[in-house]
Amino acid sequence: MEPMLEIRDLHVQVEGKEILKGVNLVLPVGQVHAIMGPNGSGKSTLAAVIAGREEYEVTRGDILYRGKSLLELEPEERAREGIFLAFQYPVEIPGVTNMYFLRAAVNAIRKHRGLPELDALDFLQLVREKLSLLHMDESLLKRSINEGFSGGEKKRNEILQMAVLEPCLCIMDETDSGLDIDALRVVADGVNSLRAPDRSILVITHYQRLLNYIIPDQVHVLLDGRIVRSGSRELALELESRGYGWLEQEVAASKL
Amino acid sequence: MQGAMPESVETRAKMLEQWTTFWRNRFAHEPRSLQAQRREAQDAFAQLGYPLSKNEDWKYTKVHLIAETSWKLAPLAPAPAEPNWPAIRVLLVNGRFVGRVVHSPWHDKISIWNWQDAFQEQLDLLEQHWNRMARWRQHPFAALNTACFQDAVIIRVFPNQEIEAPIHILIHHDANSAEPQACFPRILVCLESGSKATLVETYTGGGRHCFTCGVVELLLERGAHLDYYKVQQEHEQTVHIVQAYARLAAEAALRTHIVSLGGGLVRNECDVSLVGQHGNCTLNGLYLARGRQHVDNHTEIDHVAPACTSYELYKGILTDHAHGVFHGKIYVHPGAQKTDAKQTNQALLLSDEAEVDSKPQLEIYADDVRCTHGATVGQLDNQQLFYLRTRGISMEQARSLLIYAFAEDIISRIQVDPVRFQLEDILLAEEGLPLESDLRKVHLP
Ligand SMILES: Nc1ncnc2c1ncn2[C@@H]1O[C@H](COP(=O)(O)OP(=O)(O)OP(=O)(O)O)[C@@H](O)[C@H]1O
Ligand SMILES: [Mg+2]
């Protein structure tokens, strides 16, 4: 079977500076992979490029989603095809309620899938179900998108959207940062409930703790724009205890 | 648009001839004291002329077209259909009070008169308050209105009374004649001490060669509260120049929401005098301009008394060749210590040809004050656009949503539900977005 996501020798520049320098990665259908790496190594850049952020210029390589290149698709087309990015820093949009936004999103995606649009009641039923899954308060629906949300509420709101939109490929960019221990548990449970044989998840994180809850099939290390090591979940434990220094040295040594 | 054209002798002569034939013998039935004011206003207008050249207050808004047009008084016209939301409703059609006011449950709290009833029954009130706030000695259009108005709405809210229902003045300009026509809506609202009310003015109708020249006076006595809404939806070629003047006694609070959707040449003025301690005013404004619409918002806040606050937030959305102007004056008098004034003006420019001129003007003659102002002109935010698009929302819809959101910041402050809902729906429809009406019905905690 074709992998959900295949990244081939991906080079990406922003404002003339190369940030991704040849990333290779294969995420099979139904699997969960984690990406770890120091600050500034390019994790969010990679996530944003998959989602279609235009400021990032792909200078070489390709991103294949279910065997087809994504590069020519607009962000909204990628979303409708089933790609979802949970942002590291969710954007605040004062003036648009969460409810209005979520329904517009669900209906855009349903329309693309040839399904009828949801009316207010059906929509509310769907959202209520997902809200309780994430232990979120209904009042958040009436508020503007992420405006005045606490850090943790913003992260939960990302997962709420993910749960409502039911994507095939979920990319979670540091969803665990800023969550307290209980919230982490709730969010992880929410994500686990989304695990399915036809869904793949890419988890970007700094902490192995999240991976105790969302157990990955593989862990990759991104260092200075390249995946320098891939391994089982034990790799995350090793990084947690030893940091990235040893890996950096090994990479430097192997280049000599 | 032409540059500042020096006012010619002929223009002035023509203008005066036009209006003086109109004034002759028209107001003979009015009490002498009020007639005297009319004559003074005629003289003031003759002296001032149209603000054609070198007038800083009219730097960005040119009124040559008004000066060059021969205006006739808009004729009597039938009343338009009334909206069905509950309100104490008054109709002012082509400047004339139409029908009677039905407001029985409130009759011991509020009185509403037309001009004739007011000067027959309430001459004392008029002699005390009529034309006291309008700056018709300096302002040509206020002078013109004072000289020409045909009828008026005069409202008095009795001390310590709260009027729960909104008072709705429906101001309609019926464009029936083929000739250029002008109408002169005129309103005086006196909120006596400790009273509370909500006033909604809607401006509708108009057309090519229609000129709505209005004056609104709002008097807030000690501790009075007024929520004032002005929603202007006239035909997109109408000339709309309306001044609102407010005076706030101690501890009075005024909130204004001036929303301009229609009109071709629009000038909304809002002058607030804070003459008693701890008065506070909040001025919110929103305008949408497209095509060749020109929308000018002009505010003047006079901090006369100490310890008053004024907050202003005006937002504009401009596309095509539209032109927006915001001129915000804040004048802090020498005795007005502890003044807290904040002025913000934001414009969203959606086309390269659209333009906005912003002119804050702060004159501060007291030392212990806090006065700030800020103006921003911008485009839609790329991060926000990207965020929406990653959820499957098209670029076009994402843009629409953000434009809507920009306006919603002001609209959400409107506390009269039917007015807010109507504006939200107009905006959503304008932006091609699904209406919110079914989501509104869903009850959330
Ligand atoms: N728009 C941009 N303009 C300039 N530089 C950028 C831009 N976006 C990212 N970068 C740079 O690219 C590098 C990688 O950033 P990125 O956000 O992908 O790192 P990250 O691995 O997600 O880091 P963190 O763990 O801190 O979230 C950084 O040096 C960053 O400053
Ligand atoms: Mg990052």
PDB file of N, CA and C in Angstrom, chain B residues 320 350-355:
ATOM      1  N   ASP B 320     -12.432  49.173  -4.224  1.00  0.00           N
ATOM      2  CA  ASP B 320     -12.561  49.920  -5.484  1.00  0.00           C
ATOM      3  C   ASP B 320     -11.832  51.263  -5.393  1.00  0.00           C
ATOM      4  N   LEU B 350      -8.720  47.316   0.664  1.00  0.00           N
ATOM      5  CA  LEU B 350      -8.809  46.070  -0.096  1.00  0.00           C
ATOM      6  C   LEU B 350      -8.528  46.247  -1.582  1.00  0.00           C
ATOM      7  N   SER B 351      -8.212  47.446  -1.991  1.00  0.00           N
ATOM      8  CA  SER B 351      -7.791  47.619  -3.387  1.00  0.00           C
ATOM      9  C   SER B 351      -6.709  48.684  -3.440  1.00  0.00           C
ATOM     10  N   ASP B 352      -5.957  48.656  -4.531  1.00  0.00           N
ATOM     11  CA  ASP B 352      -4.862  49.619  -4.648  1.00  0.00           C
ATOM     12  C   ASP B 352      -5.367  51.037  -4.858  1.00  0.00           C
ATOM     13  N   GLU B 353      -6.567  51.150  -5.392  1.00  0.00           N
ATOM     14  CA  GLU B 353      -7.084  52.482  -5.694  1.00  0.00           C
ATOM     15  C   GLU B 353      -7.800  53.115  -4.514  1.00  0.00           C
ATOM     16  N   ALA B 354      -8.187  52.306  -3.547  1.00  0.00           N
ATOM     17  CA  ALA B 354      -8.883  52.871  -2.389  1.00  0.00           C
ATOM     18  C   ALA B 354      -7.889  53.696  -1.573  1.00  0.00           C
ATOM     19  N   GLU B 355      -8.439  54.658  -0.861  1.00  0.00           N
ATOM     20  CA  GLU B 355      -7.566  55.618  -0.194  1.00  0.00           C
ATOM     21  C   GLU B 355      -8.169  56.020   1.141  1.00  0.00           C
TER      22      GLU B 355
END
